[in-house]
């Protein structure tokens, strides 16, 4: 009896093969791994400020040092090569490239990404560059941040400057990572930088982020980008009682705030009516100028999907689902009966297949890529090993779900695990570990976890046993 047969009998899972050319990789983000916060002309971002604000981040952790990737990138790329990654998704730090946000380019900031891109290509790894993964220059926040329309135009300027330097070698570009988090966690609930708590500001931020996406997408295209994309954190939102019209309405509203508010303008050129009503209600409708929606709908070649967990909601009089979902009074998020990760996030891969199939049905014609998926667990280092079988099970389940969506007709082109390395998990600081590779922050030693070895085998055989 082969090992595969045993596994199959144990788990009930059949072997799966991904389509030829399926892109495999991993993702990171600048502030979460680079460190070198004051090197070569980098100025503070909103996350440097937020991390220094007492009570905002777990134990006051900051990204000052992080994984020292800025200095150790060669070793990290060597590690990626050993794992067989074909694609590496990373973000550039705006405050390195344009330290005063809107002014002159700092060539030393771009030099780092130039070196990184060369190193990746020399090792046969495709770079995928995200322009904005949350590290807005603090000087721009001082001028209103994403509530200021100018910020959208400055993002386009960042796109122009970055592609001018890297565009001869980088084919795939992403404008934004998860504008829902930037707007509703940054300006709504305030659990992310800049830590504001104002629903009007949150909706203004939504629009200026999406306008920035459209403008940056055009700038990237003009700069010769072969593939332009947008990455959203999308959620499969389920009504507790599927047949109950009140629960259905609750799910529809949360689906609006999490998904349609971003998908519809980007892919259909229009905000949904129910979301426009919320812009109105919170006094933010004035920021949407004639012609903006057409700008936001700049064609994209790839939609990046970050998926971690589904949401379960119900209608409940008097419930308040929190500042991250303004306008959702009467909606309650229900605890799901599923195992949870160290983030307390329920593990349910069916949410990923349902989401991908829904995207294929409702927004046809846009190739999809899972640009983040993964899990934090309480990893234990024993000698030279981290036996993280829960993470392997998480990844295995979600890859099977992704494969099921492909079988069902979703045009899924690739999968990127979050994350290559343990890193700075925003408000949770270094307290949550999402990496395939363990990082000892005292010594900066990298130790591939069992999940890294497992993932390398998955990539090698383009499938699961
Ligand atoms: C996503 C972020 C990413 C990481 C994961 C766990 O929302 O894009 O930076 O923090 O969650």
CSV table of C-alpha atoms and ligand atoms in Angstrom, one decimal:
chain,number,residue,atom,x,y,z
A,1,UNK,CA,0.0,0.0,0.0
A,2,UNK,CA,1.4,3.4,-0.9
A,3,UNK,CA,1.5,6.3,1.4
A,4,UNK,CA,-0.9,8.2,-0.8
A,5,UNK,CA,-3.5,5.5,-0.6
A,6,UNK,CA,-3.2,5.5,3.2
A,7,UNK,CA,-3.6,9.3,3.3
A,8,UNK,CA,-6.6,9.1,1.0
A,9,UNK,CA,-8.2,6.5,3.2
A,10,UNK,CA,-7.6,8.5,6.3
A,11,UNK,CA,-8.8,11.9,5.0
A,12,UNK,CA,-11.2,10.8,2.4
A,13,UNK,CA,-9.4,13.2,0.0
A,14,UNK,CA,-8.6,12.3,-3.5
A,15,UNK,CA,-5.4,13.4,-5.3
A,16,UNK,CA,-5.7,16.6,-7.3
A,17,UNK,CA,-3.7,18.2,-10.1
A,18,UNK,CA,-3.7,21.9,-10.9
A,19,UNK,CA,-3.8,23.1,-14.5
A,20,UNK,CA,-0.5,23.4,-16.4
A,21,UNK,CA,1.0,26.8,-15.8
A,22,UNK,CA,-0.7,27.3,-12.5
A,23,UNK,CA,1.3,29.9,-10.6
A,24,UNK,CA,2.6,29.0,-7.1
A,25,UNK,CA,4.1,31.3,-4.7
A,26,UNK,CA,4.0,33.2,-1.4
A,27,UNK,CA,3.3,36.8,-0.3
A,28,UNK,CA,4.7,39.4,2.1
A,29,UNK,CA,4.4,43.1,2.6
A,30,UNK,CA,7.0,45.8,3.1
A,31,UNK,CA,6.3,47.0,6.6
A,32,UNK,CA,5.8,43.5,7.9
A,33,UNK,CA,9.2,42.2,6.9
A,34,UNK,CA,11.7,44.8,5.8
A,35,UNK,CA,12.8,46.5,9.0
A,36,UNK,CA,15.5,49.2,8.2
A,37,UNK,CA,12.8,51.8,9.1
A,38,UNK,CA,15.2,54.8,9.0
A,39,UNK,CA,17.7,53.5,6.4
A,40,UNK,CA,18.6,55.1,3.1
A,41,UNK,CA,16.1,58.0,3.4
A,42,UNK,CA,13.0,56.1,4.4
A,43,UNK,CA,10.6,58.4,6.4
A,44,UNK,CA,7.9,57.3,8.8
A,45,UNK,CA,4.6,55.8,7.6
A,46,UNK,CA,1.3,55.8,9.4
A,47,UNK,CA,2.3,52.4,10.8
A,48,UNK,CA,5.4,53.7,12.4
A,49,UNK,CA,3.3,56.3,14.1
A,50,UNK,CA,0.5,53.9,15.1
A,51,UNK,CA,3.0,51.4,16.5
A,52,UNK,CA,4.4,54.1,18.7
A,53,UNK,CA,1.0,55.2,20.0
A,54,UNK,CA,0.5,53.5,23.4
A,55,UNK,CA,-2.1,50.8,23.5
A,56,UNK,CA,-2.5,50.4,19.7
A,57,UNK,CA,-0.2,47.4,19.0
A,58,UNK,CA,0.4,44.3,21.0
A,59,UNK,CA,3.2,45.0,23.4
A,60,UNK,CA,4.1,48.2,21.5
A,61,UNK,CA,5.8,46.2,18.7
A,62,UNK,CA,6.9,48.1,15.6
A,63,UNK,CA,8.3,47.2,12.2
A,64,UNK,CA,11.6,49.0,13.0
A,65,UNK,CA,13.6,45.7,12.7
A,66,UNK,CA,10.9,43.1,11.7
A,67,UNK,CA,12.6,40.3,9.7
A,68,UNK,CA,15.5,42.5,8.5
A,69,UNK,CA,14.6,41.5,5.0
A,70,UNK,CA,16.0,44.7,3.8
A,71,UNK,CA,19.5,43.3,4.6
A,72,UNK,CA,18.8,39.6,4.3
A,73,UNK,CA,16.8,39.6,1.1
A,74,UNK,CA,19.5,37.5,-0.7
A,75,UNK,CA,19.1,34.7,1.8
A,76,UNK,CA,15.4,35.0,1.7
A,77,UNK,CA,15.3,34.7,-2.1
A,78,UNK,CA,17.6,31.6,-1.8
A,79,UNK,CA,15.0,30.2,0.6
A,80,UNK,CA,12.2,30.9,-1.9
A,81,UNK,CA,14.2,29.1,-4.5
A,82,UNK,CA,14.7,26.1,-2.3
A,83,UNK,CA,10.9,26.0,-1.8
A,84,UNK,CA,10.3,26.1,-5.5
A,85,UNK,CA,8.3,29.3,-5.5
A,86,UNK,CA,7.6,30.5,-9.0
A,87,UNK,CA,6.0,33.8,-7.9
A,88,UNK,CA,6.9,36.2,-5.1
A,89,UNK,CA,4.4,38.9,-4.2
A,90,UNK,CA,5.8,41.8,-2.2
A,91,UNK,CA,5.0,45.4,-1.7
A,92,UNK,CA,7.0,48.5,-2.0
A,93,UNK,CA,7.3,51.0,0.8
A,94,UNK,CA,5.9,54.4,-0.3
A,95,UNK,CA,7.9,56.2,2.3
A,96,UNK,CA,11.2,54.7,0.9
A,97,UNK,CA,10.4,55.7,-2.7
A,98,UNK,CA,8.8,59.1,-2.0
A,99,UNK,CA,9.8,60.0,1.6
A,100,UNK,CA,7.7,63.1,1.6
A,101,UNK,CA,4.7,61.4,0.0
A,102,UNK,CA,4.2,63.5,-3.1
A,103,UNK,CA,7.6,65.0,-3.8
A,104,UNK,CA,10.8,63.8,-5.4
A,105,UNK,CA,11.8,60.2,-5.8
A,106,UNK,CA,14.4,58.9,-3.4
A,107,UNK,CA,16.6,56.8,-5.7
A,108,UNK,CA,18.1,54.9,-2.7
A,109,UNK,CA,14.7,53.6,-1.8
A,110,UNK,CA,14.1,52.3,-5.3
A,111,UNK,CA,17.6,50.8,-5.3
A,112,UNK,CA,16.5,48.2,-2.8
A,113,UNK,CA,13.6,47.0,-5.0
A,114,UNK,CA,15.9,47.0,-8.0
A,115,UNK,CA,18.3,44.7,-6.2
A,116,UNK,CA,15.5,42.5,-5.0
A,117,UNK,CA,14.0,42.1,-8.4
A,118,UNK,CA,17.3,41.2,-9.9
A,119,UNK,CA,17.9,38.6,-7.2
A,120,UNK,CA,14.4,37.1,-7.8
A,121,UNK,CA,14.9,36.9,-11.6
A,122,UNK,CA,18.4,35.4,-11.2
A,123,UNK,CA,16.7,32.7,-9.2
A,124,UNK,CA,13.9,32.1,-11.7
A,125,UNK,CA,11.2,33.7,-9.5
A,126,UNK,CA,8.6,36.1,-11.0
A,127,UNK,CA,8.3,39.3,-9.0
A,128,UNK,CA,4.7,40.6,-8.4
A,129,UNK,CA,4.7,44.1,-7.0
A,130,UNK,CA,2.0,45.7,-4.9
A,131,UNK,CA,2.2,49.5,-4.7
A,132,UNK,CA,0.2,50.0,-1.6
A,133,UNK,CA,0.1,47.5,1.3
A,134,UNK,CA,-0.9,50.0,4.0
A,135,UNK,CA,2.3,52.0,4.7
A,136,UNK,CA,1.1,55.5,3.8
A,137,UNK,CA,3.7,58.2,4.4
A,138,UNK,CA,2.8,60.0,7.6
A,139,UNK,CA,3.2,63.4,5.9
A,140,UNK,CA,0.3,62.5,3.7
A,141,UNK,CA,-1.8,61.4,6.7
A,142,UNK,CA,-1.1,64.8,8.2
A,143,UNK,CA,-2.8,66.3,5.2
A,144,UNK,CA,-5.9,64.0,5.6
A,145,UNK,CA,-4.6,60.7,4.3
A,146,UNK,CA,-7.1,58.8,2.3
A,147,UNK,CA,-9.8,61.3,3.2
A,148,UNK,CA,-7.9,63.7,0.9
A,149,UNK,CA,-8.5,63.3,-2.8
A,150,UNK,CA,-5.0,64.3,-3.6
A,151,UNK,CA,-3.7,61.1,-2.1
A,152,UNK,CA,-5.3,59.1,-5.0
A,153,UNK,CA,-3.3,61.2,-7.4
A,154,UNK,CA,-0.1,60.7,-5.4
A,155,UNK,CA,-0.6,56.9,-5.6
A,156,UNK,CA,-0.6,57.2,-9.3
A,157,UNK,CA,2.6,59.2,-9.1
A,158,UNK,CA,4.1,56.4,-7.0
A,159,UNK,CA,3.0,54.0,-9.7
A,160,UNK,CA,4.7,56.0,-12.4
A,161,UNK,CA,8.0,56.4,-10.5
A,162,UNK,CA,8.1,52.7,-9.5
A,163,UNK,CA,7.3,51.2,-12.9
A,164,UNK,CA,9.8,53.6,-14.5
A,165,UNK,CA,12.5,51.9,-12.5
A,166,UNK,CA,11.3,48.3,-12.4
A,167,UNK,CA,9.0,48.0,-15.4
A,168,UNK,CA,11.7,46.5,-17.6
A,169,UNK,CA,11.8,43.5,-15.4
A,170,UNK,CA,8.4,43.3,-13.5
A,171,UNK,CA,5.4,42.1,-15.5
A,172,UNK,CA,2.7,41.9,-12.9
A,173,UNK,CA,1.6,44.9,-10.8
A,174,UNK,CA,-1.0,45.3,-8.1
A,175,UNK,CA,-2.4,48.7,-7.2
A,176,UNK,CA,-3.8,48.1,-3.7
A,177,UNK,CA,-3.9,45.4,-1.1
A,178,UNK,CA,-7.3,45.1,0.7
A,179,UNK,CA,-8.8,48.6,0.6
A,180,UNK,CA,-11.5,47.4,2.9
A,181,UNK,CA,-8.9,47.2,5.7
A,182,UNK,CA,-7.3,50.5,4.8
A,183,UNK,CA,-10.6,52.3,5.0
A,184,UNK,CA,-12.8,50.5,7.5
A,185,UNK,CA,-10.1,49.3,9.9
A,186,UNK,CA,-7.9,52.5,9.4
A,187,UNK,CA,-10.6,55.1,9.6
A,188,UNK,CA,-13.7,53.3,10.9
A,189,UNK,CA,-12.9,51.0,13.8
A,190,UNK,CA,-9.4,52.4,14.2
A,191,UNK,CA,-7.7,49.1,14.9
A,192,UNK,CA,-5.3,49.8,12.1
A,193,UNK,CA,-3.3,52.9,11.3
A,194,UNK,CA,-4.0,55.7,11.2
A,195,UNK,CA,-6.5,54.7,14.0
A,196,UNK,CA,-9.3,57.1,13.2
A,197,UNK,CA,-12.9,56.3,14.2
A,198,UNK,CA,-15.2,58.2,11.9
A,199,UNK,CA,-17.6,56.5,9.5
A,200,UNK,CA,-17.7,59.5,7.2
A,201,UNK,CA,-13.9,59.4,6.9
A,202,UNK,CA,-14.0,55.7,6.3
A,203,UNK,CA,-16.3,56.1,3.3
A,204,UNK,CA,-14.3,59.0,2.0
A,205,UNK,CA,-11.2,56.7,2.3
A,206,UNK,CA,-13.0,54.0,0.4
A,207,UNK,CA,-13.6,56.3,-2.6
A,208,UNK,CA,-10.2,57.8,-2.7
A,209,UNK,CA,-8.6,54.4,-2.4
A,210,UNK,CA,-10.7,53.1,-5.3
A,211,UNK,CA,-10.0,56.3,-7.3
A,212,UNK,CA,-6.3,55.8,-6.5
A,213,UNK,CA,-6.6,52.2,-7.8
A,214,UNK,CA,-8.1,53.4,-11.1
A,215,UNK,CA,-5.5,56.2,-11.6
A,216,UNK,CA,-2.6,53.9,-10.6
A,217,UNK,CA,-3.9,51.2,-13.0
A,218,UNK,CA,-3.8,53.7,-15.8
A,219,UNK,CA,-0.3,54.9,-14.8
A,220,UNK,CA,0.9,51.3,-14.7
A,221,UNK,CA,-0.5,50.6,-18.1
A,222,UNK,CA,1.1,53.7,-19.5
A,223,UNK,CA,4.4,52.6,-18.0
A,224,UNK,CA,4.1,49.3,-19.9
A,225,UNK,CA,2.7,46.9,-17.3
A,226,UNK,CA,1.8,43.6,-18.8
A,227,UNK,CA,-0.5,42.5,-16.1
A,228,UNK,CA,-2.4,45.0,-13.8
A,229,UNK,CA,-4.3,43.8,-10.8
A,230,UNK,CA,-6.2,44.7,-7.7
A,231,UNK,CA,-6.2,42.6,-4.5
A,232,UNK,CA,-9.3,42.6,-2.3
A,233,UNK,CA,-10.0,40.7,0.9
A,234,UNK,CA,-13.3,39.1,0.0
A,235,UNK,CA,-15.6,37.3,2.3
A,236,UNK,CA,-18.1,34.6,1.7
A,237,UNK,CA,-21.0,36.0,3.8
A,238,UNK,CA,-23.7,33.6,4.8
A,239,UNK,CA,-27.1,34.1,6.4
A,240,UNK,CA,-27.6,32.1,9.6
A,241,UNK,CA,-31.0,30.9,8.4
A,242,UNK,CA,-30.7,30.8,4.6
A,243,UNK,CA,-34.5,30.9,4.1
A,244,UNK,CA,-35.1,33.9,6.5
A,245,UNK,CA,-35.5,37.1,4.5
A,246,UNK,CA,-34.2,39.2,7.5
A,247,UNK,CA,-31.0,37.1,7.7
A,248,UNK,CA,-30.7,37.3,3.9
A,249,UNK,CA,-30.9,41.1,4.0
A,250,UNK,CA,-28.3,41.1,6.8
A,251,UNK,CA,-25.9,39.0,4.7
A,252,UNK,CA,-26.6,41.2,1.7
A,253,UNK,CA,-25.6,44.3,3.6
A,254,UNK,CA,-22.3,42.8,4.9
A,255,UNK,CA,-21.6,41.4,1.4
A,256,UNK,CA,-22.1,45.0,0.2
A,257,UNK,CA,-19.6,46.4,2.7
A,258,UNK,CA,-17.0,43.7,2.3
A,259,UNK,CA,-17.3,42.8,-1.3
A,260,UNK,CA,-19.6,44.7,-3.7
A,261,UNK,CA,-18.4,48.1,-2.5
A,262,UNK,CA,-15.0,47.4,-4.1
A,263,UNK,CA,-15.9,44.8,-6.8
A,264,UNK,CA,-18.7,46.8,-8.4
A,265,UNK,CA,-16.8,50.1,-9.1
A,266,UNK,CA,-13.7,48.3,-10.2
A,267,UNK,CA,-15.3,45.7,-12.5
A,268,UNK,CA,-18.7,47.3,-13.4
A,269,UNK,CA,-17.9,51.0,-13.2
A,270,UNK,CA,-20.6,51.7,-10.6
A,271,UNK,CA,-21.0,51.6,-6.8
A,272,UNK,CA,-24.0,49.5,-5.8
A,273,UNK,CA,-27.1,51.5,-4.9
A,274,UNK,CA,-27.3,50.2,-1.4
A,275,UNK,CA,-23.7,51.3,-0.8
A,276,UNK,CA,-24.3,54.7,-2.4
A,277,UNK,CA,-27.1,55.1,0.2
A,278,UNK,CA,-24.5,54.6,3.0
A,279,UNK,CA,-22.1,57.2,1.4
A,280,UNK,CA,-25.1,59.6,1.6
A,281,UNK,CA,-26.1,58.6,5.1
A,282,UNK,CA,-22.7,59.3,6.5
A,283,UNK,CA,-22.2,62.5,4.6
A,284,UNK,CA,-19.5,61.2,2.3
A,285,UNK,CA,-21.3,61.2,-1.1
A,286,UNK,CA,-19.8,64.5,-2.0
A,287,UNK,CA,-16.4,63.0,-2.6
A,288,UNK,CA,-17.7,61.0,-5.6
A,289,UNK,CA,-17.2,63.3,-8.5
A,290,UNK,CA,-18.7,62.9,-12.0
A,291,UNK,CA,-16.5,60.6,-14.0
A,292,UNK,CA,-14.8,59.0,-11.0
A,293,UNK,CA,-16.5,55.7,-11.4
A,294,UNK,CA,-15.3,55.4,-15.0
A,295,UNK,CA,-11.8,56.1,-13.8
A,296,UNK,CA,-12.1,53.4,-11.1
A,297,UNK,CA,-13.2,50.9,-13.7
A,298,UNK,CA,-9.8,50.9,-15.5
A,299,UNK,CA,-9.4,47.5,-17.1
A,300,UNK,CA,-7.5,44.9,-15.0
A,301,UNK,CA,-6.0,41.6,-16.1
A,302,UNK,CA,-6.2,39.8,-12.8
A,303,UNK,CA,-8.3,40.1,-9.6
A,304,UNK,CA,-6.3,39.1,-6.5
A,305,UNK,CA,-8.4,37.3,-3.8
A,306,UNK,CA,-7.2,37.3,-0.2
A,307,UNK,CA,-9.3,34.7,1.7
A,308,UNK,CA,-9.0,33.6,5.3
A,309,UNK,CA,-12.5,32.8,6.6
A,310,UNK,CA,-16.2,33.1,5.8
A,311,UNK,CA,-18.7,35.2,7.8
A,312,UNK,CA,-22.0,34.1,9.3
A,313,UNK,CA,-24.5,36.8,10.1
A,314,UNK,CA,-28.1,37.2,11.2
A,315,UNK,CA,-30.6,39.9,11.7
A,316,UNK,CA,-30.9,40.8,15.4
A,317,UNK,CA,-32.8,43.8,16.7
A,318,UNK,CA,-30.5,46.0,18.7
A,319,UNK,CA,-27.3,44.3,17.6
A,320,UNK,CA,-24.4,46.5,16.5
A,321,UNK,CA,-21.8,44.8,14.4
A,322,UNK,CA,-19.1,47.3,15.0
A,323,UNK,CA,-17.4,50.4,13.6
A,324,UNK,CA,-15.7,48.3,10.9
A,325,UNK,CA,-19.1,47.9,9.3
A,326,UNK,CA,-20.8,51.3,9.5
A,327,UNK,CA,-24.5,51.2,8.7
A,328,UNK,CA,-25.0,47.7,9.8
A,329,UNK,CA,-27.1,48.2,12.9
A,330,UNK,CA,-29.3,45.2,13.4
A,331,UNK,CA,-26.8,42.8,12.0
A,332,UNK,CA,-25.0,40.4,14.3
A,333,UNK,CA,-21.9,38.3,13.4
A,334,UNK,CA,-22.5,34.8,14.7
A,335,UNK,CA,-19.8,32.6,16.0
A,336,UNK,CA,-19.2,29.7,13.7
A,337,UNK,CA,-19.0,26.1,14.8
A,338,UNK,CA,-15.6,25.4,13.2
A,339,UNK,CA,-12.1,24.9,14.5
A,340,UNK,CA,-10.2,28.2,14.8
A,341,UNK,CA,-6.7,29.4,14.2
A,342,UNK,CA,-4.6,31.3,16.6
A,343,UNK,CA,-6.4,34.5,15.4
A,344,UNK,CA,-9.7,32.9,16.4
A,345,UNK,CA,-10.6,32.8,12.7
A,346,UNK,CA,-12.8,29.8,11.8
A,347,UNK,CA,-11.3,27.3,9.4
A,348,UNK,CA,-13.8,26.7,6.6
A,349,UNK,CA,-12.3,26.1,3.1
A,350,UNK,CA,-15.8,25.8,1.5
A,351,UNK,CA,-15.9,29.6,1.8
A,352,UNK,CA,-13.1,29.9,-0.7
A,353,UNK,CA,-14.6,27.7,-3.3
A,354,UNK,CA,-18.0,29.4,-2.9
A,355,UNK,CA,-16.3,32.8,-3.2
A,356,UNK,CA,-14.3,31.9,-6.3
A,357,UNK,CA,-17.4,30.5,-8.0
A,358,UNK,CA,-19.5,33.5,-7.1
A,359,UNK,CA,-16.8,35.8,-8.6
A,360,UNK,CA,-16.7,33.7,-11.8
A,361,UNK,CA,-20.5,34.0,-12.0
A,362,UNK,CA,-21.1,37.6,-11.0
A,363,UNK,CA,-17.9,39.2,-12.5
A,364,UNK,CA,-17.1,37.0,-15.4
A,365,UNK,CA,-14.1,37.6,-17.7
A,366,UNK,CA,-11.5,38.5,-15.0
A,367,UNK,CA,-8.8,35.9,-14.3
A,368,UNK,CA,-8.5,35.2,-10.5
A,369,UNK,CA,-5.6,34.5,-8.3
A,370,UNK,CA,-5.5,33.7,-4.6
A,371,UNK,CA,-3.0,36.3,-3.5
A,372,UNK,CA,-3.2,35.5,0.2
A,373,UNK,CA,-4.3,32.5,2.2
A,374,UNK,CA,-2.9,30.9,5.3
A,375,UNK,CA,-3.1,30.6,9.0
A,376,UNK,CA,-1.5,31.6,12.3
A,377,UNK,CA,-0.9,28.8,14.8
A,378,UNK,CA,1.0,28.6,18.0
A,379,UNK,CA,4.2,27.0,16.5
A,380,UNK,CA,6.7,25.2,18.7
A,381,UNK,CA,10.3,24.9,17.7
A,382,UNK,CA,11.7,21.5,18.6
A,383,UNK,CA,15.4,21.3,17.7
A,384,UNK,CA,15.5,22.0,14.0
A,385,UNK,CA,11.8,21.4,13.4
A,386,UNK,CA,8.4,23.1,13.6
A,387,UNK,CA,5.8,20.3,13.2
A,388,UNK,CA,2.9,22.6,12.1
A,389,UNK,CA,0.5,20.0,11.0
A,390,UNK,CA,-2.5,22.3,11.6
A,391,UNK,CA,-1.1,24.7,9.1
A,392,UNK,CA,-0.6,21.9,6.6
A,393,UNK,CA,-4.2,20.8,7.1
A,394,UNK,CA,-5.4,24.4,6.6
A,395,UNK,CA,-3.4,24.8,3.4
A,396,UNK,CA,-4.4,21.4,2.1
A,397,UNK,CA,-8.1,22.1,2.7
A,398,UNK,CA,-8.0,25.5,1.0
A,399,UNK,CA,-6.0,24.2,-2.0
A,400,UNK,CA,-8.6,21.4,-2.5
A,401,UNK,CA,-11.3,24.1,-2.3
A,402,UNK,CA,-9.4,26.2,-4.9
A,403,UNK,CA,-9.2,23.2,-7.1
A,404,UNK,CA,-12.9,22.4,-6.7
A,405,UNK,CA,-13.6,26.0,-7.9
A,406,UNK,CA,-11.4,25.5,-11.0
A,407,UNK,CA,-13.4,22.3,-11.7
A,408,UNK,CA,-16.6,24.3,-11.3
A,409,UNK,CA,-15.4,26.8,-13.9
A,410,UNK,CA,-13.5,29.5,-12.0
A,411,UNK,CA,-10.6,30.9,-14.0
A,412,UNK,CA,-8.1,30.6,-11.2
A,413,UNK,CA,-4.5,31.2,-12.3
A,414,UNK,CA,-2.5,30.8,-9.2
A,415,UNK,CA,-2.2,30.6,-5.4
A,416,UNK,CA,0.1,32.5,-3.1
A,417,UNK,CA,0.5,31.4,0.5
A,418,UNK,CA,0.5,34.0,3.3
A,419,UNK,CA,3.2,34.2,4.3
A,420,UNK,CA,6.7,33.3,3.3
A,421,UNK,CA,8.0,34.3,6.8
A,422,UNK,CA,6.6,34.9,10.2
A,423,UNK,CA,6.3,38.6,10.4
A,424,UNK,CA,4.8,41.8,11.9
A,425,UNK,CA,1.1,41.0,12.1
A,426,UNK,CA,-0.1,44.6,12.3
A,427,UNK,CA,-2.0,45.2,15.6
A,428,UNK,CA,-0.9,41.8,16.9
A,429,UNK,CA,2.8,42.7,16.5
A,430,UNK,CA,5.0,39.6,16.4
A,431,UNK,CA,2.5,37.7,18.5
A,432,UNK,CA,1.0,35.8,15.6
A,433,UNK,CA,2.9,33.6,13.2
A,434,UNK,CA,1.6,33.1,9.7
A,435,UNK,CA,4.9,32.0,8.1
A,436,UNK,CA,5.8,28.9,6.2
A,437,UNK,CA,9.3,29.7,7.6
A,438,UNK,CA,9.8,30.3,11.3
A,439,UNK,CA,11.7,33.5,12.2
A,440,UNK,CA,13.5,33.7,15.5
A,441,UNK,CA,13.4,37.4,16.0
A,442,UNK,CA,16.3,37.5,18.5
A,443,UNK,CA,18.7,35.9,16.1
A,444,UNK,CA,16.9,36.4,12.7
A,445,UNK,CA,17.4,32.7,12.1
A,446,UNK,CA,15.0,31.3,9.4
A,447,UNK,CA,13.7,27.8,9.9
A,448,UNK,CA,11.4,26.2,7.3
A,449,UNK,CA,8.4,24.7,9.1
A,450,UNK,CA,7.1,21.3,8.1
A,451,UNK,CA,4.5,23.2,6.1
A,452,UNK,CA,7.2,24.8,4.0
A,453,UNK,CA,8.6,21.3,3.1
A,454,UNK,CA,5.1,20.1,2.4
A,455,UNK,CA,4.3,23.2,0.2
A,456,UNK,CA,7.5,22.6,-1.8
A,457,UNK,CA,6.3,19.1,-2.6
A,458,UNK,CA,2.9,20.4,-3.6
A,459,UNK,CA,4.5,22.9,-6.0
A,460,UNK,CA,6.9,20.2,-7.3
A,461,UNK,CA,4.0,17.9,-8.3
A,462,UNK,CA,1.6,20.7,-9.1
A,463,UNK,CA,-1.0,19.1,-6.9
A,464,UNK,CA,-1.9,17.2,-3.8
A,465,UNK,CA,-1.7,13.6,-3.1
B,1,LIG,C1,-4.3,40.3,5.4
B,1,LIG,C2,-3.1,41.3,5.1
B,1,LIG,C3,-1.8,40.7,5.4
B,1,LIG,C4,-1.7,39.8,6.6
B,1,LIG,C5,-2.9,38.8,6.6
B,1,LIG,C6,-2.9,37.9,7.8
B,1,LIG,O1,-5.4,41.1,5.7
B,1,LIG,O2,-3.2,41.7,3.8
B,1,LIG,O3,-0.8,41.7,5.4
B,1,LIG,O4,-1.7,40.6,7.7
B,1,LIG,O5,-4.1,39.5,6.5
